[in-house]
């Protein structure tokens, strides 16, 4: 599935359809944001990627945004998504919202509208609430970063 949003082109592929360059670029972007920028040592390749769909967002043929969509039973009983990120050099353009809206649209249209359960960094609580998510847990630390579970019914 390909979408063009302003100058942002997105591709959504299951892991089995990713080519080596797409996979490498996605893993590199995730490391830039979640390991280096957030100074967090954790196992990013957590075993869930092979079950996931991957949303790749390009600007001028460079991967600048990413998210993965996980089927029910992978991390939560409900469908989920995570690893949402925009390259630090490309923030402030509303592309994070575009990524999450595309993820929600994919889940609703391709997987059948269903609850979506996520673990969000707490500073993003208002952002996710604006997209229909509500908190369903207490704040907890994940890799020393405050998170909260949220659900979109």
mmCIF file of C-alpha atoms in Angstrom:
data_model
loop_
_atom_site.group_PDB
_atom_site.id
_atom_site.type_symbol
_atom_site.label_atom_id
_atom_site.label_comp_id
_atom_site.label_asym_id
_atom_site.label_seq_id
_atom_site.Cartn_x
_atom_site.Cartn_y
_atom_site.Cartn_z
ATOM 1 C CA UNK A 1 0.000 0.000 0.000
ATOM 2 C CA UNK A 2 1.481 3.368 -0.987
ATOM 3 C CA UNK A 3 0.247 6.768 0.189
ATOM 4 C CA UNK A 4 1.500 10.232 -0.679
ATOM 5 C CA UNK A 5 0.959 12.840 2.026
ATOM 6 C CA UNK A 6 2.130 16.296 0.921
ATOM 7 C CA UNK A 7 5.796 15.575 0.197
ATOM 8 C CA UNK A 8 5.869 12.557 2.493
ATOM 9 C CA UNK A 9 5.559 9.220 0.715
ATOM 10 C CA UNK A 10 4.657 6.225 2.851
ATOM 11 C CA UNK A 11 4.905 2.508 2.157
ATOM 12 C CA UNK A 12 3.293 -0.105 4.350
ATOM 13 C CA UNK A 13 4.698 -3.615 4.041
ATOM 14 C CA UNK A 14 4.643 -6.826 6.001
ATOM 15 C CA UNK A 15 8.087 -7.920 7.186
ATOM 16 C CA UNK A 16 8.170 -10.671 4.558
ATOM 17 C CA UNK A 17 7.860 -8.034 1.796
ATOM 18 C CA UNK A 18 10.613 -5.692 3.030
ATOM 19 C CA UNK A 19 13.781 -5.636 0.970
ATOM 20 C CA UNK A 20 17.176 -5.563 2.674
ATOM 21 C CA UNK A 21 17.666 -1.820 2.163
ATOM 22 C CA UNK A 22 14.256 -1.004 3.661
ATOM 23 C CA UNK A 23 14.943 -3.226 6.657
ATOM 24 C CA UNK A 24 18.412 -1.755 7.184
ATOM 25 C CA UNK A 25 17.128 1.832 6.918
ATOM 26 C CA UNK A 26 14.277 1.118 9.360
ATOM 27 C CA UNK A 27 16.573 -0.453 11.930
ATOM 28 C CA UNK A 28 19.057 2.398 11.521
ATOM 29 C CA UNK A 29 16.364 5.057 12.081
ATOM 30 C CA UNK A 30 15.065 3.213 15.149
ATOM 31 C CA UNK A 31 18.592 3.113 16.585
ATOM 32 C CA UNK A 32 19.148 6.831 15.888
ATOM 33 C CA UNK A 33 15.982 7.734 17.793
ATOM 34 C CA UNK A 34 15.505 5.104 20.486
ATOM 35 C CA UNK A 35 19.079 4.062 21.297
ATOM 36 C CA UNK A 36 21.343 7.036 20.522
ATOM 37 C CA UNK A 37 19.023 10.048 20.953
ATOM 38 C CA UNK A 38 17.235 8.653 24.013
ATOM 39 C CA UNK A 39 20.459 7.177 25.373
ATOM 40 C CA UNK A 40 18.673 3.891 26.013
ATOM 41 C CA UNK A 41 20.324 0.519 25.830
ATOM 42 C CA UNK A 42 17.697 -2.083 24.996
ATOM 43 C CA UNK A 43 17.088 -4.921 22.558
ATOM 44 C CA UNK A 44 15.379 -3.155 19.651
ATOM 45 C CA UNK A 45 15.252 -6.326 17.521
ATOM 46 C CA UNK A 46 12.858 -7.885 20.037
ATOM 47 C CA UNK A 47 11.522 -10.734 17.910
ATOM 48 C CA UNK A 48 8.261 -8.980 16.984
ATOM 49 C CA UNK A 49 9.385 -7.445 13.677
ATOM 50 C CA UNK A 50 8.846 -10.671 11.733
ATOM 51 C CA UNK A 51 5.139 -10.675 12.693
ATOM 52 C CA UNK A 52 4.648 -6.967 12.016
ATOM 53 C CA UNK A 53 3.679 -4.608 9.224
ATOM 54 C CA UNK A 54 6.151 -1.765 8.785
ATOM 55 C CA UNK A 55 5.223 1.785 7.826
ATOM 56 C CA UNK A 56 8.115 3.527 6.083
ATOM 57 C CA UNK A 57 7.894 7.274 5.423
ATOM 58 C CA UNK A 58 10.164 8.923 2.869
ATOM 59 C CA UNK A 59 11.021 12.519 2.098
ATOM 60 C CA UNK A 60 13.197 13.139 -0.945
ATOM 61 C CA UNK A 61 13.912 9.357 -1.093
ATOM 62 C CA UNK A 62 15.306 9.330 2.488
ATOM 63 C CA UNK A 63 13.627 7.324 5.248
ATOM 64 C CA UNK A 64 12.501 9.982 7.734
ATOM 65 C CA UNK A 65 9.689 8.231 9.620
ATOM 66 C CA UNK A 66 8.727 4.771 10.757
ATOM 67 C CA UNK A 67 6.258 2.722 12.768
ATOM 68 C CA UNK A 68 5.401 -0.939 13.103
ATOM 69 C CA UNK A 69 1.997 -2.533 13.536
ATOM 70 C CA UNK A 70 1.716 -5.642 15.676
ATOM 71 C CA UNK A 71 -1.085 -8.203 15.419
ATOM 72 C CA UNK A 72 -3.226 -9.125 18.434
ATOM 73 C CA UNK A 73 -1.398 -11.356 20.892
ATOM 74 C CA UNK A 74 2.058 -10.032 20.062
ATOM 75 C CA UNK A 75 2.589 -7.505 22.863
ATOM 76 C CA UNK A 76 -1.011 -7.015 23.987
ATOM 77 C CA UNK A 77 -4.207 -9.030 23.551
ATOM 78 C CA UNK A 78 -5.356 -6.307 21.123
ATOM 79 C CA UNK A 79 -3.706 -5.015 17.982
ATOM 80 C CA UNK A 80 -0.876 -2.599 18.725
ATOM 81 C CA UNK A 81 1.703 -0.333 17.137
ATOM 82 C CA UNK A 82 4.946 1.183 18.284
ATOM 83 C CA UNK A 83 8.450 2.331 17.440
ATOM 84 C CA UNK A 84 6.816 5.473 16.018
ATOM 85 C CA UNK A 85 9.608 7.865 15.130
ATOM 86 C CA UNK A 86 10.587 10.758 12.913
ATOM 87 C CA UNK A 87 14.248 11.481 12.188
ATOM 88 C CA UNK A 88 15.422 14.361 14.436
ATOM 89 C CA UNK A 89 16.300 16.528 11.408
ATOM 90 C CA UNK A 90 12.722 16.276 10.060
ATOM 91 C CA UNK A 91 10.569 16.984 13.104
ATOM 92 C CA UNK A 92 8.101 19.808 13.516
ATOM 93 C CA UNK A 93 6.296 19.162 10.219
ATOM 94 C CA UNK A 94 3.352 17.149 11.570
ATOM 95 C CA UNK A 95 4.715 13.926 10.118
ATOM 96 C CA UNK A 96 4.377 12.002 13.400
ATOM 97 C CA UNK A 97 0.624 12.617 13.267
ATOM 98 C CA UNK A 98 0.526 11.520 9.624
ATOM 99 C CA UNK A 99 2.332 8.287 10.555
ATOM 100 C CA UNK A 100 -0.067 7.446 13.384
ATOM 101 C CA UNK A 101 -3.128 8.354 11.295
ATOM 102 C CA UNK A 102 -1.894 6.030 8.518
ATOM 103 C CA UNK A 103 -1.340 3.254 11.073
ATOM 104 C CA UNK A 104 -4.869 3.667 12.455
ATOM 105 C CA UNK A 105 -6.323 3.785 8.932
ATOM 106 C CA UNK A 106 -4.483 0.556 8.017
ATOM 107 C CA UNK A 107 -5.705 -1.233 11.140
ATOM 108 C CA UNK A 108 -9.298 -0.057 10.630
ATOM 109 C CA UNK A 109 -9.476 -0.868 6.901
ATOM 110 C CA UNK A 110 -7.158 -3.849 6.466
ATOM 111 C CA UNK A 111 -7.371 -5.641 9.821
ATOM 112 C CA UNK A 112 -10.962 -4.770 10.683
ATOM 113 C CA UNK A 113 -11.799 -1.956 13.083
ATOM 114 C CA UNK A 114 -10.809 -3.204 16.518
ATOM 115 C CA UNK A 115 -9.362 -1.938 19.790
ATOM 116 C CA UNK A 116 -5.762 -0.713 19.583
ATOM 117 C CA UNK A 117 -3.586 -1.011 22.707
ATOM 118 C CA UNK A 118 -0.297 0.908 22.912
ATOM 119 C CA UNK A 119 2.411 1.834 25.404
ATOM 120 C CA UNK A 120 3.157 5.530 24.882
ATOM 121 C CA UNK A 121 5.835 7.764 26.312
ATOM 122 C CA UNK A 122 3.981 9.919 28.840
ATOM 123 C CA UNK A 123 4.903 13.244 27.218
ATOM 124 C CA UNK A 124 2.842 12.063 24.199
ATOM 125 C CA UNK A 125 -0.346 11.549 26.262
ATOM 126 C CA UNK A 126 -2.146 14.642 24.820
ATOM 127 C CA UNK A 127 -1.079 13.699 21.276
ATOM 128 C CA UNK A 128 -2.537 10.192 21.544
ATOM 129 C CA UNK A 129 -5.649 11.451 23.352
ATOM 130 C CA UNK A 130 -6.270 13.752 20.356
ATOM 131 C CA UNK A 131 -6.325 10.593 18.213
ATOM 132 C CA UNK A 132 -8.915 8.821 20.389
ATOM 133 C CA UNK A 133 -6.689 6.946 22.850
ATOM 134 C CA UNK A 134 -7.383 6.891 26.596
ATOM 135 C CA UNK A 135 -4.978 5.933 29.400
ATOM 136 C CA UNK A 136 -5.601 2.481 30.890
ATOM 137 C CA UNK A 137 -2.645 2.050 33.256
ATOM 138 C CA UNK A 138 -0.506 3.816 35.768
ATOM 139 C CA UNK A 139 2.752 5.373 34.576
ATOM 140 C CA UNK A 140 5.603 2.858 34.422
ATOM 141 C CA UNK A 141 9.248 2.963 33.399
ATOM 142 C CA UNK A 142 10.350 1.236 30.210
ATOM 143 C CA UNK A 143 14.100 1.628 29.604
ATOM 144 C CA UNK A 144 14.050 4.395 32.236
ATOM 145 C CA UNK A 145 11.512 6.385 30.182
ATOM 146 C CA UNK A 146 8.022 7.011 31.662
ATOM 147 C CA UNK A 147 5.312 5.254 29.662
ATOM 148 C CA UNK A 148 1.565 4.722 30.001
ATOM 149 C CA UNK A 149 -0.660 2.120 28.360
ATOM 150 C CA UNK A 150 -3.430 3.573 26.222
ATOM 151 C CA UNK A 151 -6.422 2.057 24.433
ATOM 152 C CA UNK A 152 -8.472 3.170 21.439
ATOM 153 C CA UNK A 153 -11.777 1.275 21.575
#
